[in-house]
Tab-separated table of C-alpha atoms in Angstrom:
chain	number	residue	atom	x	y	z
A	1	MET	CA	-0.770	-101.487	-300.199
A	2	GLU	CA	-3.656	-103.557	-301.647
A	3	GLY	CA	-6.700	-102.600	-303.835
A	4	LYS	CA	-10.369	-103.757	-302.832
A	5	LEU	CA	-11.497	-103.888	-306.631
A	6	ILE	CA	-15.118	-102.588	-306.588
A	7	PHE	CA	-17.337	-103.301	-310.281
A	8	THR	CA	-20.137	-100.305	-309.696
A	9	SER	CA	-20.855	-99.115	-313.384
A	10	THR	CA	-21.256	-102.752	-315.357
A	11	ALA	CA	-24.382	-101.430	-316.992
A	12	LEU	CA	-23.001	-98.622	-318.606
A	13	ALA	CA	-19.091	-100.556	-319.177
A	14	ALA	CA	-21.584	-102.151	-321.059
A	15	LEU	CA	-23.250	-99.298	-322.908
A	16	SER	CA	-20.222	-98.293	-323.656
A	17	ILE	CA	-19.364	-100.743	-325.842
A	18	PHE	CA	-22.331	-100.784	-327.551
A	19	PHE	CA	-21.775	-97.332	-328.256
A	20	LEU	CA	-17.950	-97.406	-329.445
A	21	LEU	CA	-18.842	-100.394	-331.185
A	22	SER	CA	-21.636	-98.100	-333.654
A	23	LEU	CA	-18.950	-94.801	-333.685
A	24	LYS	CA	-16.136	-95.095	-336.358
A	25	LEU	CA	-14.458	-92.195	-337.293
A	26	GLN	CA	-13.782	-93.282	-341.281
A	27	ALA	CA	-9.827	-93.143	-341.417
A	28	SER	CA	-9.966	-91.742	-345.234
A	29	ASN	CA	-11.570	-88.121	-343.788
A	30	GLU	CA	-8.289	-88.054	-341.888
A	31	LEU	CA	-5.438	-89.615	-344.029
A	32	GLY	CA	-4.340	-86.295	-345.549
A	33	ASN	CA	-3.621	-84.969	-342.153
A	34	TYR	CA	-1.814	-88.598	-341.713
A	35	THR	CA	1.913	-88.963	-342.100
A	36	ARG	CA	4.458	-91.444	-341.238
A	37	ILE	CA	7.866	-90.934	-339.993
A	38	GLU	CA	10.317	-93.860	-341.023
A	39	ILE	CA	12.891	-95.234	-338.402
A	40	TRP	CA	15.148	-97.050	-340.712
A	41	GLY	CA	16.636	-100.291	-338.852
A	42	PRO	CA	14.765	-101.203	-335.635
A	43	VAL	CA	11.282	-101.339	-335.141
A	44	GLY	CA	8.664	-100.603	-332.606
A	45	PRO	CA	8.659	-96.469	-331.028
A	46	GLU	CA	6.567	-98.619	-328.424
A	47	SER	CA	5.793	-94.943	-326.016
A	48	LEU	CA	6.469	-91.177	-326.819
A	49	ALA	CA	7.473	-88.322	-324.558
A	50	LEU	CA	8.574	-84.817	-325.282
A	51	ASP	CA	10.370	-82.875	-322.781
A	52	SER	CA	9.750	-79.433	-321.553
A	53	MET	CA	11.066	-78.030	-324.052
A	54	GLY	CA	8.669	-79.044	-326.856
A	55	ARG	CA	11.347	-81.140	-328.646
A	56	GLY	CA	11.216	-84.611	-329.753
A	57	PRO	CA	9.225	-87.350	-329.542
A	58	TYR	CA	11.632	-89.718	-327.975
A	59	THR	CA	11.200	-93.086	-328.281
A	60	GLY	CA	12.639	-96.681	-327.880
A	61	VAL	CA	12.937	-98.739	-329.767
A	62	SER	CA	13.530	-103.007	-330.768
A	63	ASP	CA	17.397	-102.189	-330.458
A	64	GLY	CA	17.684	-101.026	-327.156
A	65	ARG	CA	18.377	-97.309	-328.327
A	66	ILE	CA	16.413	-93.871	-327.177
A	67	LEU	CA	15.862	-91.885	-330.527
A	68	ARG	CA	15.030	-88.485	-330.678
A	69	TRP	CA	13.421	-86.916	-333.669
A	70	GLU	CA	14.528	-83.715	-334.585
A	71	GLY	CA	12.203	-82.393	-337.497
A	72	ALA	CA	13.906	-84.136	-340.034
A	73	THR	CA	15.833	-87.079	-338.703
A	74	TRP	CA	15.878	-89.374	-335.668
A	75	ALA	CA	18.785	-88.672	-334.011
A	76	ASP	CA	20.410	-91.201	-330.956
A	77	PHE	CA	19.842	-90.035	-327.447
A	78	ALA	CA	20.703	-93.001	-325.093
A	79	ILE	CA	20.464	-97.000	-324.406
A	80	THR	CA	19.255	-98.650	-321.722
A	81	SER	CA	21.930	-101.184	-321.326
A	82	PRO	CA	25.401	-101.286	-320.081
A	83	HIS	CA	25.187	-104.590	-322.576
A	84	TRP	CA	25.190	-102.949	-326.007
A	85	ARG	CA	27.301	-103.525	-328.478
A	86	LYS	CA	27.622	-102.864	-332.374
A	87	GLU	CA	25.120	-106.269	-333.366
A	88	CYS	CA	22.288	-104.433	-331.309
A	89	ASN	CA	22.350	-102.207	-334.011
A	90	GLY	CA	18.953	-102.183	-336.185
A	91	SER	CA	18.543	-104.953	-334.987
A	92	SER	CA	14.884	-106.405	-334.141
A	93	ASP	CA	16.038	-109.710	-332.950
A	94	THR	CA	13.906	-110.696	-329.366
A	95	SER	CA	16.834	-113.281	-328.655
A	96	LEU	CA	19.166	-109.935	-328.154
A	97	GLU	CA	16.489	-107.798	-325.884
A	98	ASP	CA	18.164	-108.982	-323.256
A	99	THR	CA	21.210	-107.928	-323.763
A	100	CYS	CA	20.510	-104.793	-325.563
A	101	GLY	CA	17.646	-103.641	-323.558
A	102	ARG	CA	13.896	-103.314	-324.713
A	103	PRO	CA	12.451	-99.675	-324.315
A	104	LEU	CA	9.196	-99.734	-323.936
A	105	GLY	CA	7.504	-96.597	-321.682
A	106	VAL	CA	9.023	-93.810	-321.414
A	107	GLN	CA	8.397	-90.297	-319.501
A	108	PHE	CA	10.104	-86.897	-318.870
A	109	ASN	CA	10.384	-85.528	-315.354
A	110	MET	CA	9.840	-82.072	-316.747
A	111	ALA	CA	11.276	-80.323	-313.524
A	112	THR	CA	14.355	-82.184	-313.729
A	113	GLY	CA	14.464	-82.737	-317.673
A	114	ASP	CA	15.546	-87.242	-316.324
A	115	LEU	CA	13.807	-88.953	-318.949
A	116	TYR	CA	12.972	-92.048	-317.203
A	117	ILE	CA	12.723	-95.683	-318.698
A	118	ALA	CA	10.699	-98.757	-318.396
A	119	ASP	CA	13.132	-101.185	-319.694
A	120	ALA	CA	11.560	-104.796	-320.215
A	121	TYR	CA	14.766	-107.028	-319.185
A	122	TYR	CA	16.698	-104.050	-317.343
A	123	GLY	CA	13.511	-102.618	-315.449
A	124	LEU	CA	13.075	-98.776	-313.901
A	125	VAL	CA	16.028	-96.895	-315.264
A	126	ALA	CA	16.664	-93.144	-316.169
A	127	VAL	CA	18.627	-90.409	-317.892
A	128	GLY	CA	19.098	-87.032	-317.811
A	129	PRO	CA	18.685	-84.696	-320.435
A	130	GLU	CA	22.066	-85.281	-322.305
A	131	GLY	CA	21.153	-88.704	-322.947
A	132	GLY	CA	23.639	-91.381	-322.929
A	133	LEU	CA	23.983	-94.503	-320.973
A	134	ALA	CA	21.031	-94.735	-318.466
A	135	THR	CA	21.081	-95.919	-315.212
A	136	GLN	CA	19.463	-98.324	-313.183
A	137	LEU	CA	17.297	-97.435	-310.214
A	138	ALA	CA	15.278	-100.751	-309.670
A	139	THR	CA	14.993	-104.388	-310.977
A	140	GLU	CA	13.069	-105.819	-308.155
A	141	ALA	CA	10.020	-105.309	-305.884
A	142	GLU	CA	9.570	-107.099	-302.094
A	143	GLY	CA	12.184	-109.337	-303.196
A	144	GLU	CA	10.450	-110.574	-305.955
A	145	PRO	CA	12.084	-109.653	-309.502
A	146	PHE	CA	11.067	-108.297	-312.237
A	147	CYS	CA	10.375	-109.659	-315.716
A	148	LEU	CA	8.545	-107.519	-318.429
A	149	THR	CA	9.081	-103.493	-317.246
A	150	ASN	CA	6.112	-101.954	-318.844
A	151	GLY	CA	4.391	-98.814	-318.608
A	152	VAL	CA	5.669	-95.680	-316.559
A	153	ASP	CA	3.955	-91.871	-315.209
A	154	ILE	CA	5.370	-89.637	-313.189
A	155	ASN	CA	3.658	-87.345	-310.780
A	156	GLN	CA	5.217	-83.563	-311.733
A	157	GLU	CA	4.418	-81.993	-308.850
A	158	ASN	CA	6.808	-84.247	-306.440
A	159	GLY	CA	8.603	-86.526	-309.091
A	160	ASP	CA	6.866	-89.945	-307.846
A	161	VAL	CA	7.088	-92.539	-310.687
A	162	TYR	CA	4.655	-95.247	-311.428
A	163	PHE	CA	5.225	-98.219	-313.437
A	164	THR	CA	4.658	-101.676	-314.141
A	165	ASP	CA	5.518	-104.727	-314.492
A	166	SER	CA	3.611	-107.186	-316.912
A	167	SER	CA	4.818	-110.435	-315.616
A	168	THR	CA	6.719	-112.083	-312.890
A	169	VAL	CA	7.262	-115.255	-315.002
A	170	PHE	CA	7.066	-114.379	-318.654
A	171	GLN	CA	9.672	-112.208	-321.037
A	172	ARG	CA	8.397	-109.554	-323.869
A	173	ARG	CA	9.331	-112.459	-325.964
A	174	ASP	CA	6.602	-114.210	-324.240
A	175	ALA	CA	4.429	-112.256	-323.639
A	176	MET	CA	1.276	-113.086	-325.899
A	177	TRP	CA	1.658	-116.850	-323.985
A	178	ALA	CA	1.443	-113.931	-320.904
A	179	ILE	CA	-2.158	-113.141	-321.990
A	180	LEU	CA	-3.360	-116.318	-323.329
A	181	SER	CA	-2.089	-118.598	-320.060
A	182	GLY	CA	-4.542	-116.437	-317.916
A	183	GLU	CA	-2.066	-115.825	-315.053
A	184	LYS	CA	-2.097	-112.887	-313.035
A	185	THR	CA	1.334	-112.083	-311.615
A	186	GLY	CA	1.129	-108.189	-312.769
A	187	ARG	CA	1.962	-105.491	-310.541
A	188	LEU	CA	1.488	-101.289	-310.155
A	189	MET	CA	3.545	-100.240	-308.472
A	190	LYS	CA	5.725	-97.358	-307.236
A	191	TYR	CA	9.532	-95.326	-307.046
A	192	ASP	CA	10.523	-92.533	-304.853
A	193	PRO	CA	13.206	-90.891	-305.883
A	194	LYS	CA	14.247	-89.353	-302.432
A	195	SER	CA	14.120	-92.675	-300.548
A	196	LYS	CA	15.339	-94.469	-303.955
A	197	GLU	CA	12.078	-97.719	-302.512
A	198	VAL	CA	9.679	-99.323	-304.173
A	199	SER	CA	6.601	-99.667	-302.861
A	200	VAL	CA	4.027	-102.398	-304.485
A	201	LEU	CA	0.579	-100.511	-304.864
A	202	LEU	CA	-1.994	-103.403	-306.834
A	203	ARG	CA	-0.958	-107.236	-307.323
A	204	GLY	CA	-2.761	-110.043	-309.247
A	205	LEU	CA	-2.992	-107.836	-311.965
A	206	ALA	CA	-3.808	-109.690	-315.610
A	207	PHE	CA	-0.852	-108.338	-317.528
A	208	ALA	CA	-0.628	-104.866	-316.384
A	209	ASN	CA	0.086	-102.400	-319.098
A	210	GLY	CA	0.119	-98.305	-319.400
A	211	VAL	CA	-0.477	-96.591	-316.161
A	212	ALA	CA	-2.073	-92.698	-316.161
A	213	LEU	CA	-1.597	-90.519	-313.579
A	214	SER	CA	-5.324	-88.320	-313.807
A	215	GLN	CA	-4.207	-84.130	-313.605
A	216	ASN	CA	-4.955	-83.685	-309.578
A	217	SER	CA	-2.750	-86.446	-308.839
A	218	THR	CA	-5.986	-88.307	-307.322
A	219	PHE	CA	-5.720	-91.621	-308.946
A	220	LEU	CA	-4.167	-94.304	-311.709
A	221	LEU	CA	-5.371	-95.619	-314.512
A	222	VAL	CA	-3.621	-98.769	-315.498
A	223	ALA	CA	-4.314	-101.455	-318.153
A	224	GLU	CA	-5.078	-104.376	-317.699
A	225	THR	CA	-4.447	-106.236	-321.122
A	226	ALA	CA	-5.589	-109.681	-320.530
A	227	THR	CA	-8.767	-108.654	-319.350
A	228	SER	CA	-8.994	-106.096	-321.975
A	229	ARG	CA	-9.806	-103.670	-318.896
A	230	ILE	CA	-8.765	-100.041	-318.049
A	231	LEU	CA	-8.546	-99.716	-313.508
A	232	ARG	CA	-8.798	-96.786	-311.611
A	233	PHE	CA	-6.542	-97.479	-308.366
A	234	TRP	CA	-7.779	-94.497	-306.199
A	235	LEU	CA	-4.687	-92.503	-304.351
A	236	GLN	CA	-6.311	-89.736	-302.743
A	237	GLY	CA	-9.746	-88.846	-301.290
A	238	PRO	CA	-12.974	-90.851	-299.261
A	239	LYS	CA	-11.588	-93.786	-301.913
A	240	ALA	CA	-7.972	-93.974	-301.282
A	241	GLY	CA	-6.791	-97.664	-302.001
A	242	THR	CA	-9.708	-99.432	-303.349
A	243	LEU	CA	-9.677	-100.383	-307.336
A	244	GLU	CA	-12.391	-99.828	-309.902
A	245	LEU	CA	-13.329	-99.919	-313.421
A	246	PHE	CA	-12.797	-97.170	-315.608
A	247	ALA	CA	-13.735	-99.066	-318.768
A	248	GLN	CA	-14.337	-101.831	-320.033
A	249	LEU	CA	-12.896	-102.464	-323.660
A	250	PRO	CA	-13.521	-104.179	-327.236
A	251	GLY	CA	-9.754	-105.224	-327.652
A	252	LEU	CA	-5.816	-105.063	-326.163
A	253	PRO	CA	-5.341	-102.088	-324.296
A	254	ASP	CA	-1.671	-100.906	-324.386
A	255	ASN	CA	-0.556	-97.824	-323.010
A	256	ILE	CA	-2.540	-94.592	-321.990
A	257	LYS	CA	-1.178	-91.190	-321.924
A	258	ARG	CA	-2.911	-88.112	-320.488
A	259	ASN	CA	-3.411	-85.047	-322.519
A	260	SER	CA	-3.395	-81.053	-321.383
A	261	ARG	CA	-6.291	-81.484	-320.712
A	262	GLY	CA	-6.560	-84.084	-318.260
A	263	GLU	CA	-9.018	-86.716	-320.808
A	264	PHE	CA	-6.785	-89.956	-321.057
A	265	TRP	CA	-5.622	-91.687	-324.772
A	266	VAL	CA	-5.838	-95.064	-324.685
A	267	ALA	CA	-4.588	-97.157	-327.324
A	268	LEU	CA	-5.897	-100.815	-328.058
A	269	ASN	CA	-3.534	-102.634	-329.430
A	270	VAL	CA	-5.661	-105.080	-332.047
A	271	GLN	CA	-9.690	-105.404	-331.833
A	272	THR	CA	-10.309	-108.851	-330.269
A	273	GLY	CA	-12.486	-110.804	-332.631
A	274	LEU	CA	-14.762	-113.391	-331.018
A	275	LEU	CA	-12.042	-116.958	-330.907
A	276	PRO	CA	-9.083	-114.399	-328.814
A	277	LYS	CA	-12.679	-113.453	-326.808
A	278	TRP	CA	-13.571	-117.328	-326.352
A	279	GLY	CA	-10.154	-117.765	-325.742
A	280	LEU	CA	-9.419	-115.647	-322.703
A	281	LEU	CA	-12.473	-116.337	-321.327
A	282	ASN	CA	-12.094	-119.880	-320.763
A	283	SER	CA	-8.894	-121.122	-319.932
A	284	TRP	CA	-9.385	-124.925	-321.476
A	285	VAL	CA	-9.397	-123.077	-324.511
A	286	ARG	CA	-6.172	-121.055	-323.580
A	287	LYS	CA	-4.634	-124.350	-323.042
A	288	ALA	CA	-5.679	-125.988	-326.104
A	289	ILE	CA	-4.358	-123.198	-328.154
A	290	LEU	CA	-1.092	-122.841	-326.465
A	291	MET	CA	-0.143	-126.816	-327.175
A	292	LEU	CA	-0.863	-126.299	-330.836
A	293	PRO	CA	2.374	-126.756	-333.238
A	294	TRP	CA	0.579	-124.018	-335.196
A	295	LYS	CA	-0.365	-121.800	-332.702
A	296	TYR	CA	1.315	-118.804	-334.002
A	297	GLU	CA	-0.772	-119.156	-337.672
A	298	ILE	CA	-3.664	-119.533	-335.651
A	299	LEU	CA	-3.191	-116.567	-333.137
A	300	ARG	CA	-2.306	-114.333	-336.576
A	301	LEU	CA	-5.699	-115.396	-338.330
A	302	ALA	CA	-7.512	-114.263	-335.045
A	303	VAL	CA	-6.586	-111.219	-333.923
A	304	PRO	CA	-6.966	-108.598	-336.137
A	305	GLU	CA	-3.998	-105.909	-337.207
A	306	HIS	CA	-5.811	-103.172	-337.140
A	307	GLY	CA	-6.307	-100.803	-333.746
A	308	VAL	CA	-8.327	-98.243	-331.923
A	309	ALA	CA	-7.386	-94.975	-330.640
A	310	MET	CA	-9.711	-93.883	-327.590
A	311	ARG	CA	-9.899	-91.104	-325.974
A	312	PHE	CA	-11.803	-91.047	-322.308
A	313	SER	CA	-12.831	-88.233	-320.049
A	314	GLU	CA	-11.662	-87.908	-316.462
A	315	GLU	CA	-15.115	-90.001	-315.705
A	316	GLY	CA	-14.903	-92.557	-318.206
A	317	GLU	CA	-17.356	-91.043	-320.587
A	318	ILE	CA	-15.841	-92.116	-324.474
A	319	LEU	CA	-15.198	-88.620	-326.070
A	320	GLU	CA	-13.137	-89.767	-329.793
A	321	VAL	CA	-12.740	-93.011	-331.190
A	322	LEU	CA	-10.416	-93.509	-333.799
A	323	GLU	CA	-10.390	-96.844	-335.827
A	324	ASP	CA	-8.890	-97.486	-338.820
A	325	ASN	CA	-11.178	-98.115	-341.637
A	326	ASN	CA	-8.534	-98.837	-344.676
A	327	ASP	CA	-6.730	-102.191	-343.809
A	328	GLY	CA	-4.420	-101.415	-340.939
A	329	GLU	CA	-2.711	-99.537	-343.072
A	330	THR	CA	-2.881	-96.017	-340.822
A	331	LEU	CA	-3.687	-97.682	-337.296
A	332	ASN	CA	-1.298	-100.478	-337.532
A	333	SER	CA	-0.927	-102.670	-333.687
A	334	ILE	CA	-0.586	-99.615	-332.141
A	335	SER	CA	0.438	-99.072	-328.637
A	336	GLU	CA	0.477	-95.203	-327.265
A	337	VAL	CA	-0.849	-91.709	-328.373
A	338	GLU	CA	0.642	-88.680	-327.377
A	339	GLU	CA	-0.973	-86.018	-327.719
A	340	SER	CA	0.395	-81.955	-328.640
A	341	ASN	CA	-1.269	-79.282	-329.469
A	342	GLY	CA	-3.624	-80.365	-331.529
A	343	THR	CA	-0.902	-83.340	-332.859
A	344	LEU	CA	-1.299	-87.014	-331.943
A	345	TRP	CA	1.640	-89.079	-332.067
A	346	ILE	CA	1.228	-92.720	-332.950
A	347	GLY	CA	3.307	-95.785	-331.478
A	348	SER	CA	3.793	-99.294	-332.217
A	349	VAL	CA	5.209	-102.099	-330.648
A	350	VAL	CA	6.312	-103.841	-333.961
A	351	MET	CA	5.775	-101.291	-336.747
A	352	PRO	CA	9.621	-99.145	-338.024
A	353	TYR	CA	7.579	-95.574	-337.909
A	354	VAL	CA	5.594	-93.448	-335.956
A	355	GLY	CA	2.486	-92.507	-336.629
A	356	LEU	CA	1.484	-88.444	-337.054
A	357	PHE	CA	-1.693	-86.831	-337.225
A	358	LYS	CA	-1.903	-83.002	-337.788
A	359	ARG	CA	-5.969	-81.700	-336.574
């Protein structure tokens, strides 16, 4: 199904950005309740999920493993690659990712206990409640192979799985170039566990990333990282099949997670400064940066490392902003916020720890 993009809230989005930039919750007020749960060896606990018994969180890391937090230590739970070998253990070498696997988005089907995983190289996979080697469920849609499987969410009523493929051109190790190049091959898809079929809901997205289903299952939110937008795709009702702007953001959105109240946490991996904003909007600037031998240095200088966590209502109203004012020590390159019983679990695609806020 193709979605027709409807921009109906431009003025509201601009006002929201102004409000966001003026609203800052000082990190120093929260530090007393903030701790880090270190992960020794691999890095990048990108996405987090708790099972139906409240255990966890579970998270995928750079060496292809799924780990489970057991209150005092991390325990091995699963792997996503059938080619995983001892050289993978503890690795953060991106050249090994296509061998070891790189799990990104994770979400449980609470009824079955199955953990669904979007692995950047092995597609949509799932593993049962006992863990072990994940089963590969889908690697392509409509004859087009996945190249960077990324975000995932589940309809807990019928088991439908919604997930994204960020690009059909670039793999995860080249994700920044996918964003800077301006290419739009990202897709939002649905996997039906009964028929085992994949259908494409949206295509032509500029680095499709996190995805979250609304509490009443009437719409999906999907992060379009390269444009700093959250888009809403209607599944039911009079707007079914249409796409609209949900939020224009002052940074690059990663994952989206819904809390028990039906609100959405959006993790902005970085705030975009003037150079990234200018570069993303101008194709000749993007091409020029990609041709420079010192392009990595430019990106490191241009993009601030600290992130922002934003909580939205179902209507797109900004309810809360957590911004790091501690030189990146608290919200450093965050990728996801998972809220459970007043606790915020904070993921990152590059850091060797999971952040923990207790309210």
